[in-house]
Short mmCIF file of C-alpha atoms and ligand atoms in Angstrom, two decimals:
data_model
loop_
_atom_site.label_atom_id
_atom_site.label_comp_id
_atom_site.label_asym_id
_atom_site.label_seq_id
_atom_site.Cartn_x
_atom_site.Cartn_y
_atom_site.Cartn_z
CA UNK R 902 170.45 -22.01 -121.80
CA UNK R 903 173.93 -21.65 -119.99
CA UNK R 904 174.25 -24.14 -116.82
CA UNK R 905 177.47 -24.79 -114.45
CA UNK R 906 178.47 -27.81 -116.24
CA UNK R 907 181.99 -27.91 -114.77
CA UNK R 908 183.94 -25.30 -112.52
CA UNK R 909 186.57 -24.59 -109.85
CA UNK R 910 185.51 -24.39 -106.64
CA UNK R 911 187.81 -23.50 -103.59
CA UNK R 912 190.41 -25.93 -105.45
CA UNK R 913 188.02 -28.92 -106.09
CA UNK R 914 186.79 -29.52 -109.60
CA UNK R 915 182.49 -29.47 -109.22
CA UNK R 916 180.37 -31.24 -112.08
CA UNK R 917 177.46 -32.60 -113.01
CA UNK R 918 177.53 -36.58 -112.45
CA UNK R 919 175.86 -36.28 -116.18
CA UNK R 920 175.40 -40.35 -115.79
CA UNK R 921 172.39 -39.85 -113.09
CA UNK R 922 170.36 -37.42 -115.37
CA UNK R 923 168.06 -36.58 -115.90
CA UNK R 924 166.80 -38.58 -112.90
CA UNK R 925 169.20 -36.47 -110.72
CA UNK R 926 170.55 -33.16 -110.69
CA UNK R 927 173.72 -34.37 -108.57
CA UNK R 928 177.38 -32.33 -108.15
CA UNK R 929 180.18 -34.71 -107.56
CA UNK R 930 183.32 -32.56 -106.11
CA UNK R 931 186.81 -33.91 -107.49
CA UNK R 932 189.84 -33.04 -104.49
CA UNK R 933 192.16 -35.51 -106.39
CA UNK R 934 193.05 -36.35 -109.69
CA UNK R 935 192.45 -40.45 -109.66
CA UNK R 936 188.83 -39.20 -108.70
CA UNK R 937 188.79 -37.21 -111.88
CA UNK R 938 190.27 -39.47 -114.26
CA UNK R 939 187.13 -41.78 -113.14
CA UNK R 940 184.80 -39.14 -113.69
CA UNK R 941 185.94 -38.93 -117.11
CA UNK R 942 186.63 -43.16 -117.67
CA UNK R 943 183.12 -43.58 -116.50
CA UNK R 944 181.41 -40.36 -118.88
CA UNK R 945 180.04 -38.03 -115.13
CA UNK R 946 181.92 -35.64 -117.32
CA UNK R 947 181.83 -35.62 -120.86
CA UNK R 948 181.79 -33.90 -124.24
CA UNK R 949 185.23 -32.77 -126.21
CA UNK R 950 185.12 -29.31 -124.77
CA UNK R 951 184.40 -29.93 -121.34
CA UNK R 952 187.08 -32.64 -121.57
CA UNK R 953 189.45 -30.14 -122.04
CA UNK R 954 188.70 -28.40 -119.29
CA UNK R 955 188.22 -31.33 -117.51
CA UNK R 956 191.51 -31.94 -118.01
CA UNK R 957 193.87 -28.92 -117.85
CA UNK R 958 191.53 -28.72 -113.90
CA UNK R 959 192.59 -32.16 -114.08
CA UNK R 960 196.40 -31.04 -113.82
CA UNK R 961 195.77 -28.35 -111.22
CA UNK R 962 194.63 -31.62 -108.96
CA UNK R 963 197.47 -33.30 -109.58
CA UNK R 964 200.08 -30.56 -108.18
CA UNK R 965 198.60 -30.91 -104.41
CA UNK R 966 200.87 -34.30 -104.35
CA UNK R 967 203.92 -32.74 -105.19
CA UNK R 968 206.02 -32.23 -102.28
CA UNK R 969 209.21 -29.66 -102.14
CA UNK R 970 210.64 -26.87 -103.90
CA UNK R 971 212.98 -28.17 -106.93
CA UNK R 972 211.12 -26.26 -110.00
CA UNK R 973 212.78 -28.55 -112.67
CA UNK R 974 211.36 -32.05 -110.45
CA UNK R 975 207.91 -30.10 -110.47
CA UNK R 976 207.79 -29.82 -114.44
CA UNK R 977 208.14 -33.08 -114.40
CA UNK R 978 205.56 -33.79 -112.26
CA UNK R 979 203.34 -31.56 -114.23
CA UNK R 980 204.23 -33.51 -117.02
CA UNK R 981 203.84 -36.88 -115.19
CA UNK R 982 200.18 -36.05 -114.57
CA UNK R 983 199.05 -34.86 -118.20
CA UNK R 984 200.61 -38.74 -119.27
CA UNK R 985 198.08 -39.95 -116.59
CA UNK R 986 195.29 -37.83 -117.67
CA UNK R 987 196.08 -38.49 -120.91
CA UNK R 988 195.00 -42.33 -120.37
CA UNK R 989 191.47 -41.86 -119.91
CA UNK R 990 189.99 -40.89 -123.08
CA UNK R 991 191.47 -41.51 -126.54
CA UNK R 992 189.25 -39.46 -129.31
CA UNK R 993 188.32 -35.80 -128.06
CA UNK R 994 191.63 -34.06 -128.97
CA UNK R 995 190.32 -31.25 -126.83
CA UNK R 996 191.43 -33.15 -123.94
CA UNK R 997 194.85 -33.60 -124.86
CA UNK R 998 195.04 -29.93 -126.79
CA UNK R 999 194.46 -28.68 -122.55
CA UNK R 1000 197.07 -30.82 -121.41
CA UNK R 1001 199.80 -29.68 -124.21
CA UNK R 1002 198.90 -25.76 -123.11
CA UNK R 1003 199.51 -27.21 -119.58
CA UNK R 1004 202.66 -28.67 -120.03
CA UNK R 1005 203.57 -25.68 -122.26
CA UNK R 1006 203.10 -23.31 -119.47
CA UNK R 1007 205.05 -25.44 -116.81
CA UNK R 1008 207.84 -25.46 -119.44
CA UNK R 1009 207.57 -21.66 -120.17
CA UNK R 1010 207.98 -20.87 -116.88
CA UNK R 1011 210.73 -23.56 -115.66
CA UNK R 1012 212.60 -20.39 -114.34
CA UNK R 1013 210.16 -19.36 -111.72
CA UNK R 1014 209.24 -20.99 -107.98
CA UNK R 1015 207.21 -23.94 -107.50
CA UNK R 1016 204.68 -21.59 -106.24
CA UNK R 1017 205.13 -18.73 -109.53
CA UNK R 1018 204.42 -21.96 -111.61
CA UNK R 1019 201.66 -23.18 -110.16
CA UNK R 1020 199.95 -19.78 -110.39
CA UNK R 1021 200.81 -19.73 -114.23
CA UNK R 1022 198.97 -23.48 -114.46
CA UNK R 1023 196.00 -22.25 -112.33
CA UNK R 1024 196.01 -18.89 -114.95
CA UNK R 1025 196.19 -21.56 -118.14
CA UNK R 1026 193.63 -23.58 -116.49
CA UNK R 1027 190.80 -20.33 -116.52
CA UNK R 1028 192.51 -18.98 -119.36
CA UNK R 1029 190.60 -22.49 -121.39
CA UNK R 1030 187.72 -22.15 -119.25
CA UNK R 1031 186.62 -18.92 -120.32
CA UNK R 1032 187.75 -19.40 -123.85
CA UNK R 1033 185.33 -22.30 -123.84
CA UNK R 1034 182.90 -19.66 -122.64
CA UNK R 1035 183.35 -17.40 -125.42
CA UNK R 1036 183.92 -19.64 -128.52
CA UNK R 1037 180.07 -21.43 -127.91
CA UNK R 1038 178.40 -17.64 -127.78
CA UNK R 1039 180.43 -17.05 -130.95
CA UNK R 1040 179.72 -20.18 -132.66
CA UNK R 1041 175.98 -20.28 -131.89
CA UNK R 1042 175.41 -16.59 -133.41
CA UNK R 1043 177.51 -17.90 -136.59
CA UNK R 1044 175.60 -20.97 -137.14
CA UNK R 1045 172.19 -19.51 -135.86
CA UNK R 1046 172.50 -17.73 -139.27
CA UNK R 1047 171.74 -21.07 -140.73
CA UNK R 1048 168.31 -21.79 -139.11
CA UNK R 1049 165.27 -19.98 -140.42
CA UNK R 1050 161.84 -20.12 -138.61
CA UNK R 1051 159.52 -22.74 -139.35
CA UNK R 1052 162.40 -25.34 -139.87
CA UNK R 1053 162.80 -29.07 -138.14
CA UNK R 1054 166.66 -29.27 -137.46
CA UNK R 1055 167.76 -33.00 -135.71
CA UNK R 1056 171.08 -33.37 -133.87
CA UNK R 1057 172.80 -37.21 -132.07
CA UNK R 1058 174.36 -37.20 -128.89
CA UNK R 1059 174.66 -34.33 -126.72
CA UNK R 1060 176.71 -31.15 -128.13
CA UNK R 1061 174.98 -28.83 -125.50
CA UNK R 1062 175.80 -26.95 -122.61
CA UNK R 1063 176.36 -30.67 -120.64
CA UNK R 1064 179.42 -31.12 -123.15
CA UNK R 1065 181.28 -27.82 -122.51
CA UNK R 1066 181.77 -25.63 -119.74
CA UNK R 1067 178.13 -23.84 -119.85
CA UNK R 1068 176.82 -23.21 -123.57
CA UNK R 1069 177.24 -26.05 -125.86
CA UNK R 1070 178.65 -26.42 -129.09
CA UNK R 1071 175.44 -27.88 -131.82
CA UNK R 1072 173.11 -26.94 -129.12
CA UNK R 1073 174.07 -23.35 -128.61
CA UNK R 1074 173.16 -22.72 -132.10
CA UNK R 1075 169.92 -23.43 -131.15
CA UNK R 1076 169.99 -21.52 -127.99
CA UNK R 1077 171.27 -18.61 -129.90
CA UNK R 1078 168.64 -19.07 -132.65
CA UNK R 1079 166.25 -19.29 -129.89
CA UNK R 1080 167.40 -15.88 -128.37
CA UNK R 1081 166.77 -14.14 -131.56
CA UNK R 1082 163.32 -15.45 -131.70
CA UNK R 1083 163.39 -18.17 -134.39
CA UNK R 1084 160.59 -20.65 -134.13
CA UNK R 1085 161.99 -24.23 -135.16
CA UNK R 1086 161.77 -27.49 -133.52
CA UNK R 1087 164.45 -30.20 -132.60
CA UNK R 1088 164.19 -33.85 -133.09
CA UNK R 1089 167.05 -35.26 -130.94
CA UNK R 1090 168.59 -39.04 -131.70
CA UNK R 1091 168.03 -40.86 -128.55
CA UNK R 1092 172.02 -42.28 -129.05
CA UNK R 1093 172.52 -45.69 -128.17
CA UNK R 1094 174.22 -47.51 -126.24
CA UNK R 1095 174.39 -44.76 -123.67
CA UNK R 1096 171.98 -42.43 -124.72
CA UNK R 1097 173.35 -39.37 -124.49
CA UNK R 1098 170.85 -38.07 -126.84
CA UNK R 1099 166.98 -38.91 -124.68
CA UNK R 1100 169.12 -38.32 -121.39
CA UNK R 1101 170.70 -35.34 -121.75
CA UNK R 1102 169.63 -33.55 -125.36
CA UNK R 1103 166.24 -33.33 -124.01
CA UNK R 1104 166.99 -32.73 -120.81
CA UNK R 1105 169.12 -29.40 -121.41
CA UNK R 1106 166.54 -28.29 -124.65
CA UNK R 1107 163.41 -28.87 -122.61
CA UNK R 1108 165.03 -26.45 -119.53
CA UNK R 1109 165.67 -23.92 -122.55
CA UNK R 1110 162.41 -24.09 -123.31
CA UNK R 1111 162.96 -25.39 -126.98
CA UNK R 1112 160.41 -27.61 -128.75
CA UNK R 1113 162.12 -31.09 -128.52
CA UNK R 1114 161.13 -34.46 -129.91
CA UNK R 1115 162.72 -37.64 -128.73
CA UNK R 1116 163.66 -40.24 -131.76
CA UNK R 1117 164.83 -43.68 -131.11
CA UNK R 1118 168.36 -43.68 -133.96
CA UNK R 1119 166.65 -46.42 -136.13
CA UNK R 1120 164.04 -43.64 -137.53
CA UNK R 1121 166.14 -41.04 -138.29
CA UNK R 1122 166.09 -42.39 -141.83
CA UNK R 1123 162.25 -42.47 -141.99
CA UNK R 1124 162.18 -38.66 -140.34
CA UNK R 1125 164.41 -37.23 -142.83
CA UNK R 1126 161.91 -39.30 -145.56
CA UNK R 1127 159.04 -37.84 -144.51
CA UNK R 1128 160.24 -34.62 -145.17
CA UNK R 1129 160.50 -33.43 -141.37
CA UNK R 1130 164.38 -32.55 -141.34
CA UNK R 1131 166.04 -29.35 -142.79
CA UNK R 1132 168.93 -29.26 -141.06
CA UNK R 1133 171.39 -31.44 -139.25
CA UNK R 1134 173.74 -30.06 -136.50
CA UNK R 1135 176.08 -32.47 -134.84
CA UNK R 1136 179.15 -31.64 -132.66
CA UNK R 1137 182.92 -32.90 -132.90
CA UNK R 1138 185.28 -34.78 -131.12
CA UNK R 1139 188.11 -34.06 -133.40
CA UNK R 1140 188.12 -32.92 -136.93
CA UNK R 1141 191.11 -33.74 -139.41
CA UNK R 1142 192.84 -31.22 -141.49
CA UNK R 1143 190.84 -32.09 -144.60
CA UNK R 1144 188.05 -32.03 -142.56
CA UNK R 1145 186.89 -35.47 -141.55
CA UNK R 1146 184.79 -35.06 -138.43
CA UNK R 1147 184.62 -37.92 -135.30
CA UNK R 1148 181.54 -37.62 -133.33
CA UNK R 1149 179.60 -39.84 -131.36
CA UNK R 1150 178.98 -43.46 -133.06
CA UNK R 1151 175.98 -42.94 -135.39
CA UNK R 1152 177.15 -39.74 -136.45
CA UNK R 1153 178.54 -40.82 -139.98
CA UNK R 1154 175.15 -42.69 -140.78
CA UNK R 1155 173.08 -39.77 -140.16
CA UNK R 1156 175.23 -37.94 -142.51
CA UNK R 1157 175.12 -40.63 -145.40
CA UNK R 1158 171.36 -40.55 -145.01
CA UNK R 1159 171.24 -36.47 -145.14
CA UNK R 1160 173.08 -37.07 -148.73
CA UNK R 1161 170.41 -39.02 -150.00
CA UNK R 1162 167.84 -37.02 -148.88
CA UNK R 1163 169.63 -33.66 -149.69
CA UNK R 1164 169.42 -32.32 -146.08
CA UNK R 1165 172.38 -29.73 -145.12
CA UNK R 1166 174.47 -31.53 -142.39
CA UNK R 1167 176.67 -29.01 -140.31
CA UNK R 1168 179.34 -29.89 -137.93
CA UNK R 1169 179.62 -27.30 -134.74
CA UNK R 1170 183.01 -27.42 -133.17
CA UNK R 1171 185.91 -24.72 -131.83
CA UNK R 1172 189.40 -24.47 -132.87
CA UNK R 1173 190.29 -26.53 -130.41
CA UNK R 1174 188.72 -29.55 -131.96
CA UNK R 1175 190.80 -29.40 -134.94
CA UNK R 1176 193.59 -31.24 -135.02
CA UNK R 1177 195.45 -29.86 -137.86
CA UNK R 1178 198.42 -32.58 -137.11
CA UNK R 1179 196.21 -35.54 -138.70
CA UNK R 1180 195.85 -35.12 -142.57
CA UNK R 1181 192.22 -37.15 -142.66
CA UNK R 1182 190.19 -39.19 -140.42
CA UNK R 1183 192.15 -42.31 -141.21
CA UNK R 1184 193.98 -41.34 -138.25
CA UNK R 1185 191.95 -40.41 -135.14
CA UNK R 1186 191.60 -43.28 -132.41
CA UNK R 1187 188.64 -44.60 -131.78
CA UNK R 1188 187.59 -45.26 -127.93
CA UNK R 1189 186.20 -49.01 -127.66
CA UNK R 1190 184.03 -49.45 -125.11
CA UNK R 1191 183.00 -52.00 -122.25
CA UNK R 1192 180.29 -54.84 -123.77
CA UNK R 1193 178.60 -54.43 -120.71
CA UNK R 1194 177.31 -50.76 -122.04
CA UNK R 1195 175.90 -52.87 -124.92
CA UNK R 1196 174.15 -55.44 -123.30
CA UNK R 1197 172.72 -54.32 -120.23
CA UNK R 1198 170.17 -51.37 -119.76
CA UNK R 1199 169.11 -49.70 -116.30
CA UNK R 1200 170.64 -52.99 -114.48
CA UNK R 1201 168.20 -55.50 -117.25
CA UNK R 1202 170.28 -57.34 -119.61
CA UNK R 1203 169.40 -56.98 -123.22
CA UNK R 1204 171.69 -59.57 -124.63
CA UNK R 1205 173.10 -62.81 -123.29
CA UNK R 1206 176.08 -62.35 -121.30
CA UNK R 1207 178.80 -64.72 -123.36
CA UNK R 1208 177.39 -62.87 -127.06
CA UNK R 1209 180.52 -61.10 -128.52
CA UNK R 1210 180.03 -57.53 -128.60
CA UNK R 1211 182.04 -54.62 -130.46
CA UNK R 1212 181.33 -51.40 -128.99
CA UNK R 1213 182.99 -48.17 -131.35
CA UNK R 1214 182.31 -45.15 -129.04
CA UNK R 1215 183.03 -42.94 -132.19
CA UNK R 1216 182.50 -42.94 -135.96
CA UNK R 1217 184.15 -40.64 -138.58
CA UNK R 1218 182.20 -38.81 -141.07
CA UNK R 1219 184.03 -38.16 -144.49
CA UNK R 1220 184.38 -34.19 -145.21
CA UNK R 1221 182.67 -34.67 -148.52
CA UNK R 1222 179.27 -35.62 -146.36
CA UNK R 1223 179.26 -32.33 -144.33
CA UNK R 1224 178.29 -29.49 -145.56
CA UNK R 1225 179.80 -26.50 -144.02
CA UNK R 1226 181.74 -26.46 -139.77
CA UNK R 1227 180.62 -23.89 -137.63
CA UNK R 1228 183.65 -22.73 -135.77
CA UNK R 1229 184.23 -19.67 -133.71
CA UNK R 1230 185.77 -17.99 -136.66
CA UNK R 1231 183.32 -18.17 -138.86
CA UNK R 1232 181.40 -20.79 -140.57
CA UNK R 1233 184.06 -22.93 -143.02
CA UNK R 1234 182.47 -24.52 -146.15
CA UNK R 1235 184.47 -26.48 -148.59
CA UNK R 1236 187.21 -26.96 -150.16
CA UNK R 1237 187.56 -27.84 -146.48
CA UNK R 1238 191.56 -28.77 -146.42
CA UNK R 1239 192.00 -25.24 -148.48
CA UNK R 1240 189.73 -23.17 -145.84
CA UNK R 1241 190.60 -24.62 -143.14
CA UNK R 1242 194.08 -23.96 -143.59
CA UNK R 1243 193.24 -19.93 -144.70
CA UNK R 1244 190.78 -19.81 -141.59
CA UNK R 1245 193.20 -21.28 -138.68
CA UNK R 1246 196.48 -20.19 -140.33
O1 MRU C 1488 181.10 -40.11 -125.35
P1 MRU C 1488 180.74 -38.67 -125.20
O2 MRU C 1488 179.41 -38.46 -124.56
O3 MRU C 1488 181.84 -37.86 -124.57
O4 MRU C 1488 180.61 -38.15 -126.71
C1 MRU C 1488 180.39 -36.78 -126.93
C2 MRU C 1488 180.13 -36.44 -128.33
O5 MRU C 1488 180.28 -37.24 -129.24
C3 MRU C 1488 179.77 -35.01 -128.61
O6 MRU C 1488 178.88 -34.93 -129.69
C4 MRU C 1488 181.06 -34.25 -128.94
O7 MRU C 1488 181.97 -34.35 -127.91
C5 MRU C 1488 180.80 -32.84 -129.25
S1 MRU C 1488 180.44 -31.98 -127.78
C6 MRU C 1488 180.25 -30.38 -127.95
#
């Protein structure tokens, strides 16, 4: 069920303040990049694809303070911003795959006016908007191939249409195998600690009009037991070149427990969450979070105040755990550091 997650509008960057819903349906309207770099520090935007986009929009902000007409001084610049963009968010490589194309482009174009180069950025900018576009229609046909009617499939976090520019990444498999009819219901990890999963998961599924149950993380184990889960679809924030997956913290655990109970666990996620520079997962950062997302909830605390608290936004899931990525060019099973080579090469 496409929705405006993120655009450009009259040279503001419009999104969805994703950390009132689904109370509020609420647009924030970025003019500068500080107020953007918040948006994305505090999660109003957020999800590796619409990171990226986030970003490279992100850059566009950042020209407005550049004053004069020295084309060299304004690479820099260009440059300059990406480093400060770059600080917000450590894991979703999408985010700093935008900013390299941005840079790239400034750099490509060194030659030309201020004014030529900033029409090549704002060109670069839509150019990874509308590929975002494209690749979630292409991966949800691909891994709507792997839902049949009658199945239960479960998916953490939120991989929909909220975490890329309008389609979603796990979720628009479902929209797509929705589209074509399939009858299957969704049981949706609520994702602590900021629950991603009950706010926004069944949010987006329930507007699409797909049969969604709400599941607190702690009985995912006893779902899968009971024999209600045939499929797992999960999103990416970066997968490694063997094919080691991060995604949202409880991610790995859901996959240990589809081994045991021999449920197929799929990763959705576009070329542009690979990050074919890293040889395994060994090596993707992990954002650490506040304690204060850990021990307070809707203003209440949960947990006294001076307990020590470690707060892993991320967790890695080993390749040999997933069973096949859904990307845009098809759906890559293993060997995964052999196919994933031959499919991105
Ligand atoms: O901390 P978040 O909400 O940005 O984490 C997002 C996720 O982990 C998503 O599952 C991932 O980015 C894939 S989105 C299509």
């Amino acid at each position: 069920m496409a929705m405006e997650t993120i655009t450009w509008v009259k040279g503001q960057v419009k999104l969805i303040d994703q950390t009132l819903l689904p109370g509020k349906l609420k647009y924030i309207y970025c003019k500068d990049v500080k107020t953007l770099w918040e948006a994305i520090k505090r999660l109003s935007v957020r999800g590796a694809p619409a990171l990226g986009v986030a970003a490279a929009f992100g850059v566009l902000l950042g020209l407005k303070k550049f004053k004069g007409k020295d084309s060299a001084k304004f690479v820099k610049h260009v440059a300059d911003v990406c480093d400060y963009i770059g600080t917000s968010r450590p894991t979703a490589v999408n985010l700093f795959a935008a900013l390299e194309e941005m840079k790239a482009s400034a750099v490509m174009h060194r030659d030309c006016s201020v004014t030529e180069i900033t029409k090549y950025l704002k060109k670069t900018a839509m150019a990874i908007y509308d590929e975002d576009r494209r690749v979630c229609r292409t991966m949800g046909k691909f891994g709507a191939t792997l839902i049949r009617s009658g199945q239960n499939v479960l998916t953490v976090c939120n991989a929909g249409a909220l975490a890329t520019v309008d389609f979603g990444t796990a979720l628009g498999v479902f929209y797509s195998a929705k589209a074509q009819r399939k009858k299957f219901k969704v049981y949706a990890c609520e994702t602590r600690p900021l629950l991603q999963g009950a706010r926004l998961t069944t949010w987006e599924l329930l507007r699409g009009g797909i049969d969604t149950t709400l599941i607190c993380d702690n009985m995912a184990a006893t779902v899968m037991k009971q024999g209600k889960v045939d499929a797992i679809f999960t999103g990416a924030d970066r997968v490694a070149a063997n094919g080691d997956s991060a995604n949202k913290i409880g991610t790995y655990s859901l996959a240990v427990l589809a081994k045991y109970h021999k449920i197929p666990f799929y990763i959705v996620a576009p070329r542009s969450t690979f990050d074919l520079s890293i040889k395994s997962g060994q090596e993707i950062p992990i954002e650490e979070r506040d304690k204060s997302e850990v021990i307070n909830f809707q203003n209440q605390s949960t947990a006294p105040k001076q307990v020590k608290v470690y707060n892993p936004a991320f967790d890695v899931t080993d390749a040999k755990l997933i069973t096949a990525i859904v990307t845009e060019h098809g759906i890559i099973k293993p060997p995964f550091r052999q196919n994933i080579k031959n499919v991105f090469k």
